[in-house]
Short mmCIF file of C-alpha atoms in Angstrom, two decimals:
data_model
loop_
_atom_site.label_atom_id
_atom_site.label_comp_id
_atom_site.label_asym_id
_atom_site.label_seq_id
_atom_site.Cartn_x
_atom_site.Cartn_y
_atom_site.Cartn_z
CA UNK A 103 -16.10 10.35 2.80
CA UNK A 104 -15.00 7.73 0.35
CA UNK A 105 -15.93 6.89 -2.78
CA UNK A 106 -17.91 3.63 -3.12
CA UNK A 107 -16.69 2.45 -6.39
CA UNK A 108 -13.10 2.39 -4.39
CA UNK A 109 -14.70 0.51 -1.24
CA UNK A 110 -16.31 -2.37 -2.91
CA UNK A 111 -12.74 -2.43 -5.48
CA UNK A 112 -10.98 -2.49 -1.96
CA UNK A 113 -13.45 -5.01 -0.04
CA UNK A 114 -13.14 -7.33 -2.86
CA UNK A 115 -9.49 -7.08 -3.26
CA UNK A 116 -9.46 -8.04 0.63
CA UNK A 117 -11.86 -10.83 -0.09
CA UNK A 118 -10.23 -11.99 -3.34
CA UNK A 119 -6.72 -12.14 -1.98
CA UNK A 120 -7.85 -13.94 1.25
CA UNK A 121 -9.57 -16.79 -1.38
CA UNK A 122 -6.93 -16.67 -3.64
CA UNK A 123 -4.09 -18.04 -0.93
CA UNK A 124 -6.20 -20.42 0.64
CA UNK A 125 -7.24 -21.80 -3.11
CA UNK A 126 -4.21 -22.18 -4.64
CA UNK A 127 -1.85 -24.85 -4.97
CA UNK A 128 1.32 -23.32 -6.22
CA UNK A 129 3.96 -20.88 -4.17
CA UNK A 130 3.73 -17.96 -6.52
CA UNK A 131 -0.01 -17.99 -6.97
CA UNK A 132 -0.59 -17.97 -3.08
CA UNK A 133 2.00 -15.13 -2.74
CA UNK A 134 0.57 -12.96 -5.38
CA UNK A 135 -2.99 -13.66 -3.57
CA UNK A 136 -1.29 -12.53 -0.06
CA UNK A 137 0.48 -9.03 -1.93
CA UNK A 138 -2.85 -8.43 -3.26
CA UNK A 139 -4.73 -8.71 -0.06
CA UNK A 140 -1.93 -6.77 1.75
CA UNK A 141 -2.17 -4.28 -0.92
CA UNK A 142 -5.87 -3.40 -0.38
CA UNK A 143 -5.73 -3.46 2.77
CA UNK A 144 -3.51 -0.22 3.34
CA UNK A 145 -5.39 2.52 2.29
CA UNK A 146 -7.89 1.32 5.06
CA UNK A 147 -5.20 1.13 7.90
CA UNK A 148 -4.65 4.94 6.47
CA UNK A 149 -7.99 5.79 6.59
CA UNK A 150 -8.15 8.06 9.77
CA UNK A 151 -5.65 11.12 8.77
CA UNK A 152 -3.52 11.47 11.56
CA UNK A 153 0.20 10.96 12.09
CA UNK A 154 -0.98 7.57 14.26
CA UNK A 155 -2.77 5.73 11.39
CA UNK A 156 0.19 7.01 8.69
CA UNK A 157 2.89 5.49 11.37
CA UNK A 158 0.39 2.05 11.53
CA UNK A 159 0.11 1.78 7.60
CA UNK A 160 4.29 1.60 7.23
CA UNK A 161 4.71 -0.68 10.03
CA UNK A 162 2.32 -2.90 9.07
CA UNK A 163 3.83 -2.30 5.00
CA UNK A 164 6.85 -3.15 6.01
CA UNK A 165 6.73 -6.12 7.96
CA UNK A 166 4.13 -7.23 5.38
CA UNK A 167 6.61 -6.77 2.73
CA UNK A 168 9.53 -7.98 4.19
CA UNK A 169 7.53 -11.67 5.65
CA UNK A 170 6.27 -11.58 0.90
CA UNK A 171 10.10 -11.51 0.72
CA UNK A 172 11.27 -14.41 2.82
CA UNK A 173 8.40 -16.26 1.83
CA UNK A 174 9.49 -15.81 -1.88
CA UNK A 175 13.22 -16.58 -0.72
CA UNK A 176 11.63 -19.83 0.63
CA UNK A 177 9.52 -20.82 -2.09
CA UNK A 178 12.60 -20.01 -4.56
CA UNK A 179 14.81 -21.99 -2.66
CA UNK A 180 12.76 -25.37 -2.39
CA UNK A 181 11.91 -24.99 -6.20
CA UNK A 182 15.41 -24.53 -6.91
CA UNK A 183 16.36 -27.87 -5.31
CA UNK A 184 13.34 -30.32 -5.73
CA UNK A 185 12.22 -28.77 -8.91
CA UNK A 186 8.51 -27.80 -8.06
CA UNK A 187 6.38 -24.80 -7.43
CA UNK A 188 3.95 -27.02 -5.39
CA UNK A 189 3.23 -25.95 -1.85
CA UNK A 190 2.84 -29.59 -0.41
CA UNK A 191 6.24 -30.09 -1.92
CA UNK A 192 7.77 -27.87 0.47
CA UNK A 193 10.81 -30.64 1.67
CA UNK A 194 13.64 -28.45 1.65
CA UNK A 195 14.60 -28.16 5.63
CA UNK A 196 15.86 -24.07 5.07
CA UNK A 197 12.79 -23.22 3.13
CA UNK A 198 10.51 -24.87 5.33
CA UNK A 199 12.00 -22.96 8.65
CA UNK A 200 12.11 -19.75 6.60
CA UNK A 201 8.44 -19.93 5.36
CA UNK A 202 7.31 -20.93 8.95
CA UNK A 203 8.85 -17.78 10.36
CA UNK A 204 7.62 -15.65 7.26
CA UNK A 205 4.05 -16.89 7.99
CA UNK A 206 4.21 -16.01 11.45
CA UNK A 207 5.44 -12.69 10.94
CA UNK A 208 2.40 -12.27 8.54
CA UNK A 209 0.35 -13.60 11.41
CA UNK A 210 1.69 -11.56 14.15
CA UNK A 211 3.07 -14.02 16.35
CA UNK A 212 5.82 -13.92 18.90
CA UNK A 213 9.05 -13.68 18.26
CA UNK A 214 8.11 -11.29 15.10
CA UNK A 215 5.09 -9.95 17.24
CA UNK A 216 6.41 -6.28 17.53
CA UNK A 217 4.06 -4.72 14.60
CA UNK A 218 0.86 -6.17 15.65
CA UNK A 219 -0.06 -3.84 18.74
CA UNK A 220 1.55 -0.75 17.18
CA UNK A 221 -0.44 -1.43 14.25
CA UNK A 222 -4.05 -2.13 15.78
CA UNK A 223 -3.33 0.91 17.80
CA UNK A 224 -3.03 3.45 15.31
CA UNK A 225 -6.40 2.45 13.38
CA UNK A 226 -9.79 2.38 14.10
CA UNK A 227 -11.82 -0.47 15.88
CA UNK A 228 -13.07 -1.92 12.62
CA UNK A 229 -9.61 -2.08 11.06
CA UNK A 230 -8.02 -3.94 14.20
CA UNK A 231 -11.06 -6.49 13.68
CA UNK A 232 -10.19 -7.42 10.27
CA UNK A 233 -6.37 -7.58 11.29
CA UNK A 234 -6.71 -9.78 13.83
CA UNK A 235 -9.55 -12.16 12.34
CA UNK A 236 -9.37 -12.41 8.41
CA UNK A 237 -6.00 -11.46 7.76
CA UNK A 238 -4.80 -14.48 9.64
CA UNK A 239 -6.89 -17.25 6.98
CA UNK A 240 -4.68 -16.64 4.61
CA UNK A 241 -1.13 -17.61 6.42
CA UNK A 242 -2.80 -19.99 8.84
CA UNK A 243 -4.26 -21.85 5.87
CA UNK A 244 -0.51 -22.06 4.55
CA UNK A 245 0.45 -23.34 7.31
CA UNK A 246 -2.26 -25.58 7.84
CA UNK A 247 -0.56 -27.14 4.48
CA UNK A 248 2.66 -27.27 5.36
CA UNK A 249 2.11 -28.82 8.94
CA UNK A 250 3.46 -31.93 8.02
CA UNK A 251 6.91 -30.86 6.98
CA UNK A 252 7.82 -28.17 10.00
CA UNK A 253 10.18 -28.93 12.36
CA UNK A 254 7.24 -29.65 15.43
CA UNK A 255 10.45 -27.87 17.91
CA UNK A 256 10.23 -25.05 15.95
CA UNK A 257 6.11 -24.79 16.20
CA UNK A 258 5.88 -25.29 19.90
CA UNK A 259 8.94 -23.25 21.44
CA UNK A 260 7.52 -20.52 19.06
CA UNK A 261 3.76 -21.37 20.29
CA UNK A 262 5.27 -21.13 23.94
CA UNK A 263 6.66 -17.62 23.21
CA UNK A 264 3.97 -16.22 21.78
CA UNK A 265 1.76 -17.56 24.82
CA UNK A 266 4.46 -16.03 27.25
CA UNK A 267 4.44 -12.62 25.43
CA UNK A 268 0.62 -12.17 25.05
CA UNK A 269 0.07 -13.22 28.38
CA UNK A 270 2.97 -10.47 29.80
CA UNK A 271 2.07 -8.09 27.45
CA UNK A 272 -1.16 -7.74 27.88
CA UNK A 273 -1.06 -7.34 31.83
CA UNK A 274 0.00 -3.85 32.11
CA UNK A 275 -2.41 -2.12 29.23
CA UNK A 276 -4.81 0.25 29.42
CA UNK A 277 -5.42 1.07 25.90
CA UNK A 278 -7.99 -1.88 24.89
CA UNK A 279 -7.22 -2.05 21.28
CA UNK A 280 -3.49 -2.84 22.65
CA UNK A 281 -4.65 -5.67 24.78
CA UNK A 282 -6.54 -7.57 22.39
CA UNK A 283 -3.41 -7.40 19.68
CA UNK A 284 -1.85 -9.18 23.14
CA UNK A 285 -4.78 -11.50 23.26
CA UNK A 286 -4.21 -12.58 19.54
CA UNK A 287 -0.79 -13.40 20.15
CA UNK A 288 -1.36 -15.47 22.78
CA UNK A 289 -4.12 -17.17 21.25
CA UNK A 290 -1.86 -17.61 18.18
CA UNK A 291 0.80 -19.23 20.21
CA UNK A 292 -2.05 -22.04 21.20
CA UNK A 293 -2.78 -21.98 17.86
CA UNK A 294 0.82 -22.53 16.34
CA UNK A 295 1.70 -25.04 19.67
CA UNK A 296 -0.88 -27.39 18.55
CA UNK A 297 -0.39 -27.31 14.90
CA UNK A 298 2.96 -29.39 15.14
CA UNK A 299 0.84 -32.42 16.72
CA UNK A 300 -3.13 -31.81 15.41
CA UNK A 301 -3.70 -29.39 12.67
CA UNK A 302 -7.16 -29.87 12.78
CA UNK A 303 -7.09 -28.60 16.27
CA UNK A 304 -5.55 -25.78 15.36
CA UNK A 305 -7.93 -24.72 12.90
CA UNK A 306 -10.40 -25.29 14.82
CA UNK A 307 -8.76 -23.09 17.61
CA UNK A 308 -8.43 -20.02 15.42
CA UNK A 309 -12.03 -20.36 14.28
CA UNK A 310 -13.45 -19.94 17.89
CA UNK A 311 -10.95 -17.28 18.82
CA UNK A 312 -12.54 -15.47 15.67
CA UNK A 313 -15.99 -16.14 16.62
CA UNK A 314 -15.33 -14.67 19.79
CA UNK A 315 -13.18 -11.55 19.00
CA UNK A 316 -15.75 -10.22 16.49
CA UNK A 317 -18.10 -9.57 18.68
CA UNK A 318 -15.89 -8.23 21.47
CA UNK A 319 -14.77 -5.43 18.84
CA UNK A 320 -18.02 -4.96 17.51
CA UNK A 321 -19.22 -4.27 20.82
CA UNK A 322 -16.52 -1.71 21.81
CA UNK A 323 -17.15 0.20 18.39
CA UNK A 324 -20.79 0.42 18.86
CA UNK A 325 -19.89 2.13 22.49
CA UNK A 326 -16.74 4.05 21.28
CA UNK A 327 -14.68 2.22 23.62
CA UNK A 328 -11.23 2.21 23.58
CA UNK A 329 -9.40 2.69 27.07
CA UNK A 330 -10.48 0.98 30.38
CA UNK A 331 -11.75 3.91 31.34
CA UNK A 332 -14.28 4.24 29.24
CA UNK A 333 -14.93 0.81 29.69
CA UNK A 334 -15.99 1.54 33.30
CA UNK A 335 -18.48 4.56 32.45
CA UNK A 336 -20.27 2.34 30.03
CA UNK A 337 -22.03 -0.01 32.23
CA UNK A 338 -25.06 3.07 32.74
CA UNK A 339 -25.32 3.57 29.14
CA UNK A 340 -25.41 0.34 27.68
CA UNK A 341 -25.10 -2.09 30.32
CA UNK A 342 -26.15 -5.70 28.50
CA UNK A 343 -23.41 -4.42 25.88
CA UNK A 344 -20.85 -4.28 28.49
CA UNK A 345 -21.93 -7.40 30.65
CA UNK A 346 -21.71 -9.12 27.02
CA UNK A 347 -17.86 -7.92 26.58
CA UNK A 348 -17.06 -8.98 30.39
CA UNK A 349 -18.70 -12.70 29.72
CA UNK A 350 -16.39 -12.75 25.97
CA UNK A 351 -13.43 -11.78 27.29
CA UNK A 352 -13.85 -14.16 30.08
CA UNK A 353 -13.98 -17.11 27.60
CA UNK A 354 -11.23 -15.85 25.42
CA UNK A 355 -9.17 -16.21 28.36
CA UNK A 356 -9.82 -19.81 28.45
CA UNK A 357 -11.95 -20.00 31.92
CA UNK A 358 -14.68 -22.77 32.09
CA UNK A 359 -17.18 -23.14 31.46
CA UNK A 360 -17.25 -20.31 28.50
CA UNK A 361 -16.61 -21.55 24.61
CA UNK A 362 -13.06 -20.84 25.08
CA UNK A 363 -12.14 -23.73 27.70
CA UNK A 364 -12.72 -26.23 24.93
CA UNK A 365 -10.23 -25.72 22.11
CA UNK A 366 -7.05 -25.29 25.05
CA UNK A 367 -8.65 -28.50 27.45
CA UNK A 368 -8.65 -30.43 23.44
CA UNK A 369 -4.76 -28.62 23.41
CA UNK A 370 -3.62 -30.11 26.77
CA UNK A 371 -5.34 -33.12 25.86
CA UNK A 372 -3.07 -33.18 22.78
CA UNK A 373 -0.04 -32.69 24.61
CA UNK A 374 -0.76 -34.91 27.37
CA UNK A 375 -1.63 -38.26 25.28
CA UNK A 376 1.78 -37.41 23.12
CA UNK A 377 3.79 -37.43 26.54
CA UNK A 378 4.40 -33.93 25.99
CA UNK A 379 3.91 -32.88 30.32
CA UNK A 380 6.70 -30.32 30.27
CA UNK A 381 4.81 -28.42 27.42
CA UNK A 382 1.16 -28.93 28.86
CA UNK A 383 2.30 -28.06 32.03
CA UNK A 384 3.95 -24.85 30.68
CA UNK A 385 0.93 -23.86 28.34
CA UNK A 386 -1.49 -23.99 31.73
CA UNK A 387 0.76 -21.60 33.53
CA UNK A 388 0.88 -18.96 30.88
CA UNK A 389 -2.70 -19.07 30.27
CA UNK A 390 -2.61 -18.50 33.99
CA UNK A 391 -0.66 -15.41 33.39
CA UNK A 392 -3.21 -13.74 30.45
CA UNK A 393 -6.07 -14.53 32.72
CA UNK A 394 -5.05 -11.61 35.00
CA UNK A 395 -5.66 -8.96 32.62
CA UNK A 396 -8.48 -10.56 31.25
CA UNK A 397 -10.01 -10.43 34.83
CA UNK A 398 -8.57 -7.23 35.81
CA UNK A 399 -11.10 -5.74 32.62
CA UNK A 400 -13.86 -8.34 34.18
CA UNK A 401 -13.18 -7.19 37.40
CA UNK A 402 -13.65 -3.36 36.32
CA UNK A 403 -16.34 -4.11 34.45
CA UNK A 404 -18.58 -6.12 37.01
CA UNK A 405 -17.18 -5.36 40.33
CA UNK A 406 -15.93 -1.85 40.39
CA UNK A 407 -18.80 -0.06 38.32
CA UNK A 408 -21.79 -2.02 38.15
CA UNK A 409 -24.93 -0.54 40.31
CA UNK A 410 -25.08 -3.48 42.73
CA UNK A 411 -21.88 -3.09 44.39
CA UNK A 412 -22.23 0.87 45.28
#
């Protein structure tokens, strides 16, 4: 039991320092916003008393803490040489490279990915949903302003790594809470690719991924699902619920026609008209490589338990 005066003091933290990044203008404003919301968050990661959710809530602390810190050194730095506070004044080549890796490590993506599937598997279903979906507004929307200024090199061979370790990562998992922290880093990696040459896209990218994660998680916590093999017992019990996650993961993995096909064919489309092959052609093969486990679950799922096949 908690107390609901400290849930709706915790929800709104979450919600305030979400609104507070994306709102301000100035480096210290949008750092206090992301402490606050990193802050709140905690005690919810520590919710579930066992020695699992205790480990999560310091991992995910510390890499927290120590992304607030390079993102201060960053901030520091640039206002130290150009003279301003002002986030679209970011020019400073060191403190632009330095707050692009800080935000990704806030994000979770590859190579700083390490917390992220540690984290989401020492807390409960609901928690992993708000760490993978609205705790990434606040960095992407920093780095949505800064787009113009990063190094585009530095974007894509870090959107190609983060592809290449959420697709490998993901294909030997049984633990399903593990897999999707895999999914969101290789979604991210699309996401970060694409922000060097359309940030639009990119935003537009991360939206759909959310759209379509919520529902995957709220449909394993409604079933208490959380391995593969309880995956394939649930088909009996709730079997529109579990044909549902099948068809979601399916488009997450970026398999026409499903929702998902669009943002990545608008990616390669991207990357194609800017003469950018090599990439394209490398971004198709590692989405090759997260299909697999994103079929193997479909494949479970649909072929191996349904009632038509035995």
């Amino acid at each position: 039991y908690i107390n609901p005066t400290s849930i709706t003091i915790i929800t709104l933290s979450i919600i305030m320092g979400t609104i507070m990044t994306m709102s301000s203008s100035n480096w210290l404003m949008a750092w206090i916003g992301l402490e606050l919301n990193m802050l709140a968050i905690l005690p919810i990661i520590s919710k579930p008393k066992t020695t699992r959710a205790s480990e999560a809530t310091i991992k995910y602390f510390l890499t927290q803490a120590i992304a607030s810190a390079m993102m201060l050194l960053s901030s520091t730095t640039n206002a130290w040489q150009t003279g301003s506070w002002d986030i679209l004044e970011l020019k400073n080549k060191f403190s632009t490279t330095i707050m692009t890796l800080s935000l990704m490590m806030k994000m979770g993506a590859a190579p700083i990915h390490f917390w992220l599937p540690e984290v989401l598997q020492g807390t409960t279903l609901q928690t992993a949903l708000l760490i993978t979906t609205w705790q990434k507004l606040a960095p992407i929307s920093l780095m949505y302003m800064i787009s113009n200024n990063i190094q585009p090199a530095l974007l894509m061979s870090a959107g190609i790594l983060s592809m290449i370790v959420g697709g490998l990562g993901g294909i030997n998992q049984t633990q399903l809470r593990k897999t999707m922290a895999y999914s969101s880093i290789n979604n991210l990696g699309w996401t970060i690719m694409i922000m060097a040459l359309s940030p639009n896209l990119a935003v537009m990218n991360i939206f759909i991924y959310m759209i379509m994660t919520t529902p995957i998680f709220l449909m394993m916590t409604s079933t208490s699902t959380k391995t593969l093999q309880n995956l394939t017992t649930t088909w009996t019990t709730s079997t529109a619920t579990t044909l549902s996650i099948a068809l979601l993961m399916l488009s997450t993995s970026g398999l026409p026609p499903f929702t998902g096909f669009m943002p990545k064919m608008l990616a390669l489309n991207e990357l194609i008209t800017q003469k950018l092959t090599t990439l394209a052609t490398l971004a198709i093969m590692t989405s090759l490589v997260s299909l697999l486990f994103y079929l193997r679950i479909t494949y479970l799922i649909m072929v191996l338990t349904s009632p038509m096949t035995t």
